[in-house]
Amino acid sequence: HRQARNKAGLASDAQAGFVRSLDARILHHLSHLSPAPARLVEAARDAMGSGKRLRPYLLHLVAGDDADGCAVLDMAVALEMVHTASLIVDDLPSMDNATLRRGRPTTHARFGEATAILTAIGLLNQAISIANGLPGLADGQRGALVAILSGVMGWQGLVAGQELDLNGFSDADQTDGALDRITRINALKTGALLCAAVEAGAILGGRADEERSLLRRFGEDLGQAFQIADDLADMLSDSAATGKDCRQDIGKETYLAVFGADEALRRCRALLAAADDALLGAGLDPGPFRHMIDAIFQPMLD
Ligand code: GRG
């Protein structure tokens, strides 16, 4: 347990085993891009080469052992492609202007901005095409999974969240105070993809309607907690890098910036407890989820 987590930031041997299969499947999909230009394929492989693979593992856990393993793995690849495309775009000079991600040069830093944008577009396109070709499913199920992917990457998800995060709300967006704005941004830019993973897992696992609505709540609470923890982690790494207390120096309207670190920690814990309740209510074994969640959140919550 500890060995797998120390090596790859993963919670358990089971997660490490799943991630190995996923990585092989990612390589499979990225090695069938011919005749795509070799440089684009290299950039896609580079961008897809690491990461905690949380969304894929979440999908796998929710789908359960009775789901079709090939369909789960392919849908997991598609979700990770959307996630990776969003990170490539987020890192661009006109957005977060980041030159490092996961300790390595970002796609635009290594391959140039134009290739980074094209790689992201290519990954989104391939994600949809993988979902369209998912094996062993009824047409209705496949259509629902494609709709989840196209919804989460666009107006109902990441694109909307990023726009609001970067440029704020206009009067027509009708907001009801800071908490409402923060919750909506977090739900769109972070929660939506976690919810998509959970919902896709519920479809592939053939979960009943009442389980699915509890699982949706689990995904939503996890998404809010995840973004608060991500902001706390940013603050901790900024403080470590500058030697200063960066609590007030966030710049954006985040939960942490508005309510402070103590309240952010309290809220994060409360959201995780609510997520756990929703999971129990849906009748899923919480053990593997708790391992995964502890591995992500413990460094921030300790
Ligand atoms: C191109 C689909 C698409 C969208 C464009 C840029 C953008 C709009 C959305 C990005 C929003 C964003 C960066 C949200 C943050 C999500 C987040 C907390 C990412 C970190 O996730 P981890 O920790 O990353 O799972 P790893 O590195 O483990 O993969």
Coordinates of N, CA, C and O in Angstrom, one line a residue, residues 50-159:
S50 N 2.0 11.4 -17.9 CA 2.0 11.3 -16.4 C 0.7 11.9 -15.9 O -0.2 12.3 -16.6
G51 N 0.6 12.0 -14.6 CA -0.6 12.4 -13.9 C -1.1 11.4 -13.0 O -0.7 10.2 -13.1
K52 N -1.9 11.8 -12.0 CA -2.4 10.8 -11.0 C -3.5 9.9 -11.6 O -3.8 8.9 -10.9
R53 N -4.1 10.2 -12.7 CA -5.1 9.4 -13.4 C -6.3 9.2 -12.5 O -6.9 8.1 -12.4
L54 N -6.7 10.3 -11.8 CA -7.8 10.2 -10.8 C -9.1 10.0 -11.4 O -10.0 9.2 -11.0
R55 N -9.4 10.7 -12.5 CA -10.7 10.5 -13.2 C -10.9 9.1 -13.7 O -12.0 8.5 -13.5
P56 N -9.9 8.6 -14.4 CA -10.0 7.2 -14.9 C -10.2 6.2 -13.7 O -11.1 5.3 -13.8
Y57 N -9.5 6.4 -12.6 CA -9.7 5.4 -11.5 C -11.0 5.5 -10.9 O -11.7 4.5 -10.5
L58 N -11.5 6.8 -10.8 CA -12.9 7.0 -10.2 C -13.9 6.3 -11.1 O -14.8 5.6 -10.6
L59 N -13.8 6.4 -12.4 CA -14.6 5.7 -13.4 C -14.6 4.2 -13.1 O -15.6 3.6 -13.0
H60 N -13.4 3.7 -13.0 CA -13.2 2.2 -12.8 C -13.9 1.8 -11.5 O -14.6 0.8 -11.5
L61 N -13.7 2.6 -10.4 CA -14.3 2.2 -9.1 C -15.8 2.2 -9.2 O -16.4 1.3 -8.6
V62 N -16.4 3.2 -9.8 CA -17.8 3.4 -9.8 C -18.4 2.3 -10.7 O -19.5 1.7 -10.4
A63 N -17.7 2.0 -11.8 CA -18.2 1.0 -12.8 C -18.3 -0.4 -12.1 O -19.2 -1.2 -12.4
G64 N -17.3 -0.7 -11.3 CA -17.3 -2.0 -10.6 C -16.8 -3.1 -11.4 O -16.6 -3.0 -12.6
D65 N -16.7 -4.3 -10.8 CA -16.1 -5.4 -11.4 C -17.0 -6.1 -12.5 O -16.5 -6.8 -13.4
D66 N -18.3 -5.8 -12.4 CA -19.2 -6.5 -13.4 C -19.2 -5.7 -14.8 O -19.8 -6.3 -15.7
A67 N -18.7 -4.5 -14.8 CA -18.7 -3.7 -16.1 C -17.8 -4.3 -17.1 O -16.8 -5.0 -16.7
D68 N -18.0 -4.1 -18.4 CA -17.1 -4.5 -19.4 C -15.7 -3.8 -19.3 O -15.7 -2.6 -19.5
G69 N -14.7 -4.6 -19.0 CA -13.4 -4.0 -18.7 C -12.8 -3.2 -19.9 O -12.2 -2.2 -19.7
C70 N -13.1 -3.6 -21.1 CA -12.5 -2.9 -22.3 C -13.2 -1.6 -22.4 O -12.5 -0.6 -22.7
A71 N -14.5 -1.6 -22.3 CA -15.2 -0.3 -22.4 C -14.8 0.7 -21.3 O -14.6 1.9 -21.6
V72 N -14.6 0.1 -20.1 CA -14.2 1.0 -19.0 C -12.8 1.6 -19.3 O -12.6 2.8 -19.1
L73 N -11.9 0.8 -19.8 CA -10.6 1.3 -20.0 C -10.6 2.3 -21.1 O -9.9 3.4 -21.0
D74 N -11.3 2.1 -22.2 CA -11.4 3.1 -23.3 C -12.0 4.4 -22.9 O -11.6 5.5 -23.2
M75 N -13.1 4.3 -22.1 CA -13.8 5.5 -21.6 C -12.8 6.2 -20.7 O -12.8 7.5 -20.7
A76 N -12.0 5.5 -19.9 CA -11.1 6.1 -19.0 C -10.0 6.9 -19.8 O -9.6 8.0 -19.4
V77 N -9.6 6.3 -20.9 CA -8.6 7.0 -21.8 C -9.2 8.3 -22.3 O -8.6 9.3 -22.3
A78 N -10.5 8.2 -22.7 CA -11.1 9.4 -23.3 C -11.2 10.5 -22.2 O -11.0 11.7 -22.5
L79 N -11.6 10.1 -21.0 CA -11.7 11.1 -19.9 C -10.3 11.8 -19.7 O -10.2 13.0 -19.5
E80 N -9.3 10.9 -19.7 CA -7.9 11.5 -19.4 C -7.5 12.3 -20.5 O -6.7 13.3 -20.3
M81 N -7.9 12.1 -21.8 CA -7.6 12.9 -22.9 C -8.2 14.3 -22.7 O -7.6 15.3 -23.0
V82 N -9.5 14.3 -22.3 CA -10.1 15.6 -22.1 C -9.4 16.4 -21.0 O -9.1 17.6 -21.1
H83 N -9.1 15.7 -19.9 CA -8.4 16.3 -18.7 C -7.1 16.9 -19.2 O -6.7 18.0 -18.9
T84 N -6.3 16.1 -20.0 CA -5.0 16.5 -20.4 C -5.1 17.7 -21.4 O -4.4 18.7 -21.3
A85 N -6.1 17.7 -22.3 CA -6.3 18.8 -23.2 C -6.6 20.1 -22.4 O -6.1 21.2 -22.7
S86 N -7.4 19.9 -21.3 CA -7.7 21.1 -20.5 C -6.5 21.7 -19.8 O -6.3 22.9 -19.7
L87 N -5.6 20.8 -19.4 CA -4.4 21.3 -18.7 C -3.5 22.0 -19.7 O -2.8 23.0 -19.4
I88 N -3.3 21.4 -20.9 CA -2.5 22.0 -21.9 C -3.0 23.5 -22.2 O -2.2 24.4 -22.3
V89 N -4.3 23.6 -22.3 CA -4.9 24.9 -22.6 C -4.7 25.8 -21.4 O -4.4 27.0 -21.5
D90 N -5.0 25.3 -20.2 CA -4.8 26.1 -19.0 C -3.4 26.7 -18.8 O -3.3 27.8 -18.3
D91 N -2.4 25.9 -19.3 CA -1.0 26.4 -19.1 C -0.6 27.4 -20.1 O 0.5 28.0 -20.0
L92 N -1.4 27.6 -21.2 CA -1.0 28.5 -22.2 C -0.6 29.9 -21.7 O -1.2 30.4 -20.7
P93 N 0.2 30.7 -22.5 CA 0.6 32.0 -22.0 C -0.6 32.9 -21.8 O -0.6 33.8 -20.9
S94 N -1.6 32.8 -22.6 CA -2.8 33.7 -22.4 C -3.7 33.3 -21.3 O -4.7 34.0 -20.9
M95 N -3.4 32.1 -20.7 CA -4.2 31.7 -19.5 C -3.4 31.7 -18.2 O -3.0 32.7 -17.7
D96 N -2.9 30.5 -17.8 CA -2.1 30.5 -16.5 C -0.6 30.8 -16.8 O 0.1 31.0 -15.8
N97 N -0.2 30.8 -18.0 CA 1.2 31.1 -18.4 C 2.2 30.3 -17.6 O 3.1 30.8 -16.9
A98 N 1.9 29.0 -17.5 CA 2.8 28.1 -16.7 C 3.8 27.4 -17.6 O 3.5 26.9 -18.7
T99 N 5.0 27.4 -17.2 CA 6.1 26.7 -18.0 C 6.4 25.3 -17.4 O 7.1 24.5 -18.0
L100 N 5.9 25.0 -16.2 CA 6.1 23.7 -15.6 C 4.8 23.1 -15.1 O 3.9 23.8 -14.6
R101 N 4.6 21.8 -15.4 CA 3.5 21.1 -14.8 C 4.0 19.7 -14.4 O 4.8 19.1 -15.2
R102 N 3.6 19.2 -13.3 CA 4.1 18.0 -12.8 C 5.7 17.9 -12.8 O 6.3 16.9 -13.1
G103 N 6.3 19.1 -12.6 CA 7.7 19.2 -12.5 C 8.4 19.1 -13.9 O 9.7 19.0 -13.9
R104 N 7.7 19.1 -15.0 CA 8.3 19.0 -16.3 C 7.7 20.2 -17.2 O 6.7 20.8 -16.9
P105 N 8.5 20.5 -18.3 CA 8.0 21.6 -19.1 C 6.6 21.4 -19.6 O 6.3 20.2 -20.0
T106 N 5.8 22.4 -19.7 CA 4.5 22.3 -20.2 C 4.5 22.1 -21.7 O 5.6 22.3 -22.4
T107 N 3.4 21.7 -22.3 CA 3.4 21.4 -23.8 C 3.8 22.6 -24.6 O 4.7 22.5 -25.5
H108 N 3.3 23.8 -24.3 CA 3.7 25.0 -25.1 C 5.2 25.3 -24.8 O 5.9 25.8 -25.7
A109 N 5.7 25.1 -23.6 CA 7.1 25.4 -23.3 C 8.0 24.5 -24.1 O 9.1 24.9 -24.6
R110 N 7.6 23.3 -24.3 CA 8.4 22.3 -25.0 C 8.2 22.3 -26.6 O 9.2 22.2 -27.3
F111 N 7.0 22.5 -27.0 CA 6.7 22.3 -28.4 C 6.2 23.6 -29.1 O 6.0 23.6 -30.3
G112 N 6.0 24.7 -28.3 CA 5.5 25.9 -28.9 C 4.0 26.0 -28.7 O 3.3 25.0 -28.6
E113 N 3.5 27.2 -28.8 CA 2.1 27.5 -28.4 C 1.2 26.9 -29.5 O 0.2 26.3 -29.2
A114 N 1.6 27.0 -30.8 CA 0.7 26.5 -31.8 C 0.5 25.0 -31.7 O -0.6 24.5 -31.8
T115 N 1.6 24.3 -31.5 CA 1.5 22.8 -31.4 C 0.7 22.4 -30.2 O 0.0 21.5 -30.2
A116 N 0.9 23.2 -29.1 CA 0.1 22.9 -27.9 C -1.4 23.0 -28.1 O -2.1 22.1 -27.7
I117 N -1.8 24.1 -28.8 CA -3.2 24.3 -29.1 C -3.7 23.1 -30.0 O -4.8 22.5 -29.7
L118 N -2.9 22.8 -31.0 CA -3.3 21.8 -31.9 C -3.4 20.4 -31.2 O -4.3 19.6 -31.5
T119 N -2.5 20.2 -30.3 CA -2.5 18.9 -29.5 C -3.7 18.8 -28.7 O -4.4 17.7 -28.6
A120 N -4.1 19.9 -28.0 CA -5.3 19.9 -27.2 C -6.5 19.6 -28.1 O -7.4 18.7 -27.7
I121 N -6.6 20.2 -29.2 CA -7.8 20.0 -30.1 C -7.8 18.6 -30.6 O -8.8 17.9 -30.6
G122 N -6.6 18.1 -30.9 CA -6.5 16.7 -31.4 C -7.0 15.7 -30.3 O -7.7 14.7 -30.6
L123 N -6.6 15.9 -29.0 CA -7.0 15.0 -28.0 C -8.5 15.1 -27.7 O -9.1 14.0 -27.4
L124 N -9.1 16.2 -27.8 CA -10.5 16.3 -27.6 C -11.3 15.5 -28.7 O -12.2 14.8 -28.4
N125 N -10.8 15.7 -29.9 CA -11.4 15.0 -31.0 C -11.2 13.5 -30.9 O -12.2 12.8 -31.1
Q126 N -10.1 13.1 -30.4 CA -9.8 11.7 -30.3 C -10.7 11.1 -29.1 O -11.2 9.9 -29.2
A127 N -10.9 11.9 -28.1 CA -11.7 11.4 -26.9 C -13.1 11.1 -27.4 O -13.7 10.0 -27.1
I128 N -13.7 12.0 -28.2 CA -15.0 11.7 -28.8 C -15.0 10.5 -29.7 O -15.9 9.6 -29.6
S129 N -14.0 10.4 -30.5 CA -14.0 9.3 -31.4 C -13.8 7.9 -30.7 O -14.4 6.9 -31.0
I130 N -13.0 7.9 -29.6 CA -12.9 6.7 -28.8 C -14.3 6.3 -28.1 O -14.7 5.2 -28.2
A131 N -14.9 7.4 -27.6 CA -16.2 7.1 -27.0 C -17.3 6.6 -28.0 O -18.0 5.7 -27.7
N132 N -17.2 7.1 -29.2 CA -18.1 6.6 -30.3 C -17.8 5.2 -30.7 O -18.7 4.5 -31.2
G133 N -16.6 4.7 -30.4 CA -16.3 3.3 -30.8 C -16.2 2.4 -29.6 O -15.7 1.3 -29.7
L134 N -16.8 2.8 -28.5 CA -16.7 1.9 -27.3 C -17.3 0.5 -27.6 O -18.5 0.5 -28.1
P135 N -16.6 -0.5 -27.2 CA -17.1 -1.9 -27.5 C -18.2 -2.4 -26.6 O -18.3 -1.9 -25.4
G136 N -19.0 -3.3 -27.0 CA -19.9 -4.1 -26.2 C -21.0 -3.3 -25.5 O -21.4 -3.7 -24.4
L137 N -21.5 -2.2 -26.1 CA -22.5 -1.4 -25.4 C -23.7 -1.2 -26.4 O -23.6 -1.3 -27.6
A138 N -24.9 -1.0 -25.8 CA -26.1 -0.7 -26.6 C -25.9 0.8 -27.1 O -25.2 1.6 -26.5
D139 N -26.5 1.1 -28.2 CA -26.3 2.4 -28.8 C -26.7 3.5 -27.8 O -26.0 4.6 -27.8
G140 N -27.8 3.3 -27.0 CA -28.2 4.3 -26.1 C -27.1 4.6 -25.1 O -26.9 5.8 -24.7
Q141 N -26.5 3.5 -24.6 CA -25.4 3.7 -23.6 C -24.3 4.5 -24.2 O -23.7 5.4 -23.6
R142 N -23.9 4.1 -25.4 CA -22.8 4.8 -26.0 C -23.1 6.2 -26.3 O -22.2 7.1 -26.0
G143 N -24.3 6.5 -26.7 CA -24.7 7.9 -27.0 C -24.6 8.7 -25.7 O -24.2 9.8 -25.7
A144 N -25.1 8.1 -24.6 CA -25.1 8.8 -23.3 C -23.6 9.1 -22.9 O -23.4 10.2 -22.3
L145 N -22.7 8.2 -23.1 CA -21.3 8.5 -22.8 C -20.7 9.5 -23.6 O -19.9 10.4 -23.1
V146 N -21.0 9.5 -24.9 CA -20.5 10.6 -25.8 C -21.1 11.9 -25.4 O -20.3 12.9 -25.3
A147 N -22.4 12.0 -25.0 CA -23.0 13.2 -24.5 C -22.3 13.7 -23.2 O -22.1 14.9 -23.1
I148 N -21.9 12.8 -22.4 CA -21.2 13.2 -21.1 C -19.9 13.9 -21.5 O -19.6 15.0 -21.0
L149 N -19.2 13.3 -22.4 CA -17.9 13.9 -22.8 C -18.0 15.2 -23.5 O -17.3 16.2 -23.1
S150 N -18.9 15.3 -24.4 CA -19.0 16.6 -25.2 C -19.6 17.7 -24.2 O -19.2 18.8 -24.3
G151 N -20.5 17.3 -23.3 CA -21.0 18.3 -22.4 C -19.9 18.8 -21.4 O -19.8 20.0 -21.2
V152 N -19.1 17.9 -20.9 CA -18.2 18.3 -19.9 C -17.0 19.2 -20.5 O -16.5 20.1 -19.8
M153 N -16.7 19.0 -21.7 CA -15.6 19.7 -22.3 C -16.0 21.2 -22.7 O -15.2 22.0 -22.9
G154 N -17.3 21.4 -22.8 CA -17.8 22.6 -23.4 C -18.5 23.6 -22.5 O -18.1 23.9 -21.4
W155 N -19.6 24.1 -23.1 CA -20.4 25.1 -22.4 C -20.9 24.7 -21.1 O -21.2 25.6 -20.2
Q156 N -21.1 23.4 -20.9 CA -21.7 23.0 -19.5 C -20.6 22.6 -18.6 O -20.8 22.0 -17.6
G157 N -19.3 22.8 -19.0 CA -18.3 22.3 -18.1 C -17.0 23.2 -18.2 O -17.0 24.4 -17.8
L158 N -15.9 22.6 -18.6 CA -14.6 23.2 -18.5 C -14.5 24.5 -19.2 O -13.9 25.4 -18.6
V159 N -15.0 24.6 -20.4 CA -14.8 25.9 -21.1 C -15.5 27.0 -20.3 O -15.0 28.1 -20.1

